[in-house]
Amino acid sequence: MKLGLKLFGKNITALERFKDLFDFFEIYVEPDMKIQSLKNIEIPLTIHVAHHSCGFNAADPAKKRLNKRILQHAFKAADLVDARWLVVHPGYAVSSDAEKVMLSFFDQFSSKRLLFENCPHVDYSEKKEHYL
């Protein structure tokens, strides 16, 4: 078994403090993160794509440009550090065809490195969003 730690990009300096305790790190790449800060890290990294807290929702066609920009930024980070995986929350339903919209969005990124991480069907907001 391998043990990893998730860090937000803004907390990347904490990696040095924990590097001897973990086998790998998952870095949450915020849309405005300067990904060059990852360049000289010699510990295996997994990239976590920014999620709903940054506006990402692959199931919302109105956010297609934002979603694409966020995902492309994460791919650039993954390429920079030669990350094997990118973890992504696919989003939440905003219409009856949300699953179709979400799958259509991801079709343009035919990468086998993407791992979908789901969210439980729980009320995370006043909108009672249904997470995919």
PDB file of C-alpha atoms in Angstrom:
ATOM      1  CA  MET A   1       0.000   0.000   0.000  1.00  0.00           C
ATOM      2  CA  LYS A   2       1.147   3.504  -0.778  1.00  0.00           C
ATOM      3  CA  LEU A   3       0.229   6.516   1.270  1.00  0.00           C
ATOM      4  CA  GLY A   4      -0.337   9.936  -0.283  1.00  0.00           C
ATOM      5  CA  LEU A   5      -1.201  13.439   0.855  1.00  0.00           C
ATOM      6  CA  LYS A   6      -3.354  16.008  -0.949  1.00  0.00           C
ATOM      7  CA  LEU A   7      -2.073  19.568  -0.948  1.00  0.00           C
ATOM      8  CA  PHE A   8      -3.517  22.679  -2.511  1.00  0.00           C
ATOM      9  CA  GLY A   9      -1.114  24.421  -4.851  1.00  0.00           C
ATOM     10  CA  LYS A  10      -1.005  27.420  -2.528  1.00  0.00           C
ATOM     11  CA  ASN A  11       0.386  25.092   0.177  1.00  0.00           C
ATOM     12  CA  ILE A  12       3.090  23.526  -1.983  1.00  0.00           C
ATOM     13  CA  THR A  13       5.816  24.592   0.444  1.00  0.00           C
ATOM     14  CA  ALA A  14       4.415  22.099   2.995  1.00  0.00           C
ATOM     15  CA  LEU A  15       5.515  19.295   0.687  1.00  0.00           C
ATOM     16  CA  GLU A  16       9.094  19.595   1.896  1.00  0.00           C
ATOM     17  CA  ARG A  17       7.977  19.115   5.490  1.00  0.00           C
ATOM     18  CA  PHE A  18       6.048  15.901   4.712  1.00  0.00           C
ATOM     19  CA  LYS A  19       8.125  14.364   1.912  1.00  0.00           C
ATOM     20  CA  ASP A  20       9.602  11.628   4.111  1.00  0.00           C
ATOM     21  CA  LEU A  21       6.185  10.529   5.423  1.00  0.00           C
ATOM     22  CA  PHE A  22       4.360   9.907   2.136  1.00  0.00           C
ATOM     23  CA  ASP A  23       4.935   7.939  -1.050  1.00  0.00           C
ATOM     24  CA  PHE A  24       3.302  10.506  -3.321  1.00  0.00           C
ATOM     25  CA  PHE A  25       1.432  13.788  -3.253  1.00  0.00           C
ATOM     26  CA  GLU A  26      -1.783  14.866  -4.928  1.00  0.00           C
ATOM     27  CA  ILE A  27      -1.591  18.528  -5.878  1.00  0.00           C
ATOM     28  CA  TYR A  28      -4.838  20.459  -6.302  1.00  0.00           C
ATOM     29  CA  VAL A  29      -4.124  22.822  -9.190  1.00  0.00           C
ATOM     30  CA  GLU A  30      -6.052  26.057  -8.797  1.00  0.00           C
ATOM     31  CA  PRO A  31      -6.789  27.904 -12.074  1.00  0.00           C
ATOM     32  CA  ASP A  32      -4.350  30.697 -11.166  1.00  0.00           C
ATOM     33  CA  MET A  33      -1.592  28.447  -9.803  1.00  0.00           C
ATOM     34  CA  LYS A  34       1.894  29.118 -11.143  1.00  0.00           C
ATOM     35  CA  ILE A  35       2.591  25.530 -12.159  1.00  0.00           C
ATOM     36  CA  GLN A  36       6.306  26.209 -12.646  1.00  0.00           C
ATOM     37  CA  SER A  37       6.543  25.882  -8.845  1.00  0.00           C
ATOM     38  CA  LEU A  38       6.111  22.122  -9.377  1.00  0.00           C
ATOM     39  CA  LYS A  39       8.965  21.766 -11.838  1.00  0.00           C
ATOM     40  CA  ASN A  40      11.802  20.732  -9.514  1.00  0.00           C
ATOM     41  CA  ILE A  41       9.822  18.425  -7.244  1.00  0.00           C
ATOM     42  CA  GLU A  42      11.313  14.957  -7.345  1.00  0.00           C
ATOM     43  CA  ILE A  43       8.520  13.143  -5.494  1.00  0.00           C
ATOM     44  CA  PRO A  44       5.798  11.396  -7.538  1.00  0.00           C
ATOM     45  CA  LEU A  45       2.805  13.694  -8.008  1.00  0.00           C
ATOM     46  CA  THR A  46      -0.801  13.186  -8.978  1.00  0.00           C
ATOM     47  CA  ILE A  47      -2.671  16.251 -10.205  1.00  0.00           C
ATOM     48  CA  HIS A  48      -6.152  17.082  -8.937  1.00  0.00           C
ATOM     49  CA  VAL A  49      -8.148  19.264 -11.323  1.00  0.00           C
ATOM     50  CA  ALA A  50      -9.781  22.301  -9.718  1.00  0.00           C
ATOM     51  CA  HIS A  51     -13.416  21.492  -8.938  1.00  0.00           C
ATOM     52  CA  HIS A  52     -16.709  23.260  -8.243  1.00  0.00           C
ATOM     53  CA  SER A  53     -15.108  25.605  -5.713  1.00  0.00           C
ATOM     54  CA  CYS A  54     -13.310  27.194  -8.703  1.00  0.00           C
ATOM     55  CA  GLY A  55     -16.357  27.024 -10.969  1.00  0.00           C
ATOM     56  CA  PHE A  56     -15.577  23.748 -12.763  1.00  0.00           C
ATOM     57  CA  ASN A  57     -18.637  21.729 -13.781  1.00  0.00           C
ATOM     58  CA  ALA A  58     -18.278  19.559 -16.874  1.00  0.00           C
ATOM     59  CA  ALA A  59     -22.046  18.923 -16.804  1.00  0.00           C
ATOM     60  CA  ASP A  60     -22.869  22.609 -17.346  1.00  0.00           C
ATOM     61  CA  PRO A  61     -22.667  23.678 -21.014  1.00  0.00           C
ATOM     62  CA  ALA A  62     -22.628  27.339 -19.958  1.00  0.00           C
ATOM     63  CA  LYS A  63     -19.242  26.730 -18.310  1.00  0.00           C
ATOM     64  CA  LYS A  64     -17.618  24.978 -21.268  1.00  0.00           C
ATOM     65  CA  ARG A  65     -14.893  27.608 -21.810  1.00  0.00           C
ATOM     66  CA  LEU A  66     -14.041  27.843 -18.109  1.00  0.00           C
ATOM     67  CA  ASN A  67     -14.050  24.043 -17.773  1.00  0.00           C
ATOM     68  CA  LYS A  68     -11.733  23.678 -20.751  1.00  0.00           C
ATOM     69  CA  ARG A  69      -9.324  26.302 -19.419  1.00  0.00           C
ATOM     70  CA  ILE A  70      -9.222  24.673 -15.972  1.00  0.00           C
ATOM     71  CA  LEU A  71      -8.688  21.183 -17.390  1.00  0.00           C
ATOM     72  CA  GLN A  72      -6.011  22.319 -19.850  1.00  0.00           C
ATOM     73  CA  HIS A  73      -4.155  24.075 -17.017  1.00  0.00           C
ATOM     74  CA  ALA A  74      -4.211  20.847 -15.004  1.00  0.00           C
ATOM     75  CA  PHE A  75      -2.951  18.864 -18.010  1.00  0.00           C
ATOM     76  CA  LYS A  76      -0.052  21.321 -18.383  1.00  0.00           C
ATOM     77  CA  ALA A  77       0.820  20.770 -14.719  1.00  0.00           C
ATOM     78  CA  ALA A  78       0.594  16.996 -15.159  1.00  0.00           C
ATOM     79  CA  ASP A  79       2.833  17.118 -18.220  1.00  0.00           C
ATOM     80  CA  LEU A  80       5.344  19.303 -16.400  1.00  0.00           C
ATOM     81  CA  VAL A  81       5.771  16.779 -13.574  1.00  0.00           C
ATOM     82  CA  ASP A  82       5.113  13.671 -15.659  1.00  0.00           C
ATOM     83  CA  ALA A  83       2.106  12.797 -13.506  1.00  0.00           C
ATOM     84  CA  ARG A  84       0.543   9.459 -14.247  1.00  0.00           C
ATOM     85  CA  TRP A  85      -2.951  10.554 -13.134  1.00  0.00           C
ATOM     86  CA  LEU A  86      -5.245  13.568 -13.098  1.00  0.00           C
ATOM     87  CA  VAL A  87      -8.128  13.299 -10.646  1.00  0.00           C
ATOM     88  CA  VAL A  88     -11.276  15.185 -11.646  1.00  0.00           C
ATOM     89  CA  HIS A  89     -14.739  15.631 -10.187  1.00  0.00           C
ATOM     90  CA  PRO A  90     -17.030  15.492 -13.222  1.00  0.00           C
ATOM     91  CA  GLY A  91     -19.491  18.007 -11.827  1.00  0.00           C
ATOM     92  CA  TYR A  92     -23.108  18.169 -10.827  1.00  0.00           C
ATOM     93  CA  ALA A  93     -26.427  18.048 -12.623  1.00  0.00           C
ATOM     94  CA  VAL A  94     -27.863  21.351 -13.766  1.00  0.00           C
ATOM     95  CA  SER A  95     -30.244  19.819 -16.319  1.00  0.00           C
ATOM     96  CA  SER A  96     -31.876  16.515 -17.186  1.00  0.00           C
ATOM     97  CA  ASP A  97     -29.137  15.716 -19.725  1.00  0.00           C
ATOM     98  CA  ALA A  98     -26.227  16.512 -17.388  1.00  0.00           C
ATOM     99  CA  GLU A  99     -24.545  13.120 -17.797  1.00  0.00           C
ATOM    100  CA  LYS A 100     -24.641  13.435 -21.599  1.00  0.00           C
ATOM    101  CA  VAL A 101     -23.193  16.960 -21.454  1.00  0.00           C
ATOM    102  CA  MET A 102     -20.462  15.852 -19.066  1.00  0.00           C
ATOM    103  CA  LEU A 103     -19.435  12.860 -21.180  1.00  0.00           C
ATOM    104  CA  SER A 104     -19.459  14.991 -24.323  1.00  0.00           C
ATOM    105  CA  PHE A 105     -17.150  17.499 -22.651  1.00  0.00           C
ATOM    106  CA  PHE A 106     -14.635  14.827 -21.642  1.00  0.00           C
ATOM    107  CA  ASP A 107     -14.714  13.220 -25.110  1.00  0.00           C
ATOM    108  CA  GLN A 108     -12.489  16.032 -26.381  1.00  0.00           C
ATOM    109  CA  PHE A 109      -9.822  15.046 -23.830  1.00  0.00           C
ATOM    110  CA  SER A 110      -9.344  11.411 -24.746  1.00  0.00           C
ATOM    111  CA  SER A 111      -6.705  10.821 -22.111  1.00  0.00           C
ATOM    112  CA  LYS A 112      -6.348   7.608 -20.180  1.00  0.00           C
ATOM    113  CA  ARG A 113      -4.789   9.605 -17.344  1.00  0.00           C
ATOM    114  CA  LEU A 114      -8.128  11.077 -16.193  1.00  0.00           C
ATOM    115  CA  LEU A 115      -9.633   9.487 -13.097  1.00  0.00           C
ATOM    116  CA  PHE A 116     -13.183  10.459 -12.157  1.00  0.00           C
ATOM    117  CA  GLU A 117     -13.653  11.032  -8.458  1.00  0.00           C
ATOM    118  CA  ASN A 118     -17.304  11.178  -7.597  1.00  0.00           C
ATOM    119  CA  CYS A 119     -19.048  13.042  -4.860  1.00  0.00           C
ATOM    120  CA  PRO A 120     -21.777  11.508  -2.757  1.00  0.00           C
ATOM    121  CA  HIS A 121     -25.370  12.459  -3.448  1.00  0.00           C
ATOM    122  CA  VAL A 122     -25.504  14.944  -0.601  1.00  0.00           C
ATOM    123  CA  ASP A 123     -26.863  18.466  -0.376  1.00  0.00           C
ATOM    124  CA  TYR A 124     -23.647  20.525  -0.599  1.00  0.00           C
ATOM    125  CA  SER A 125     -25.448  23.793  -1.202  1.00  0.00           C
ATOM    126  CA  GLU A 126     -28.733  25.551  -0.881  1.00  0.00           C
ATOM    127  CA  LYS A 127     -29.384  24.576  -4.512  1.00  0.00           C
ATOM    128  CA  LYS A 128     -29.543  20.879  -3.562  1.00  0.00           C
ATOM    129  CA  GLU A 129     -27.153  19.994  -6.373  1.00  0.00           C
ATOM    130  CA  HIS A 130     -26.917  16.379  -7.498  1.00  0.00           C
ATOM    131  CA  TYR A 131     -23.248  15.520  -7.926  1.00  0.00           C
ATOM    132  CA  LEU A 132     -22.289  13.124 -10.718  1.00  0.00           C
TER     133      LEU A 132
END
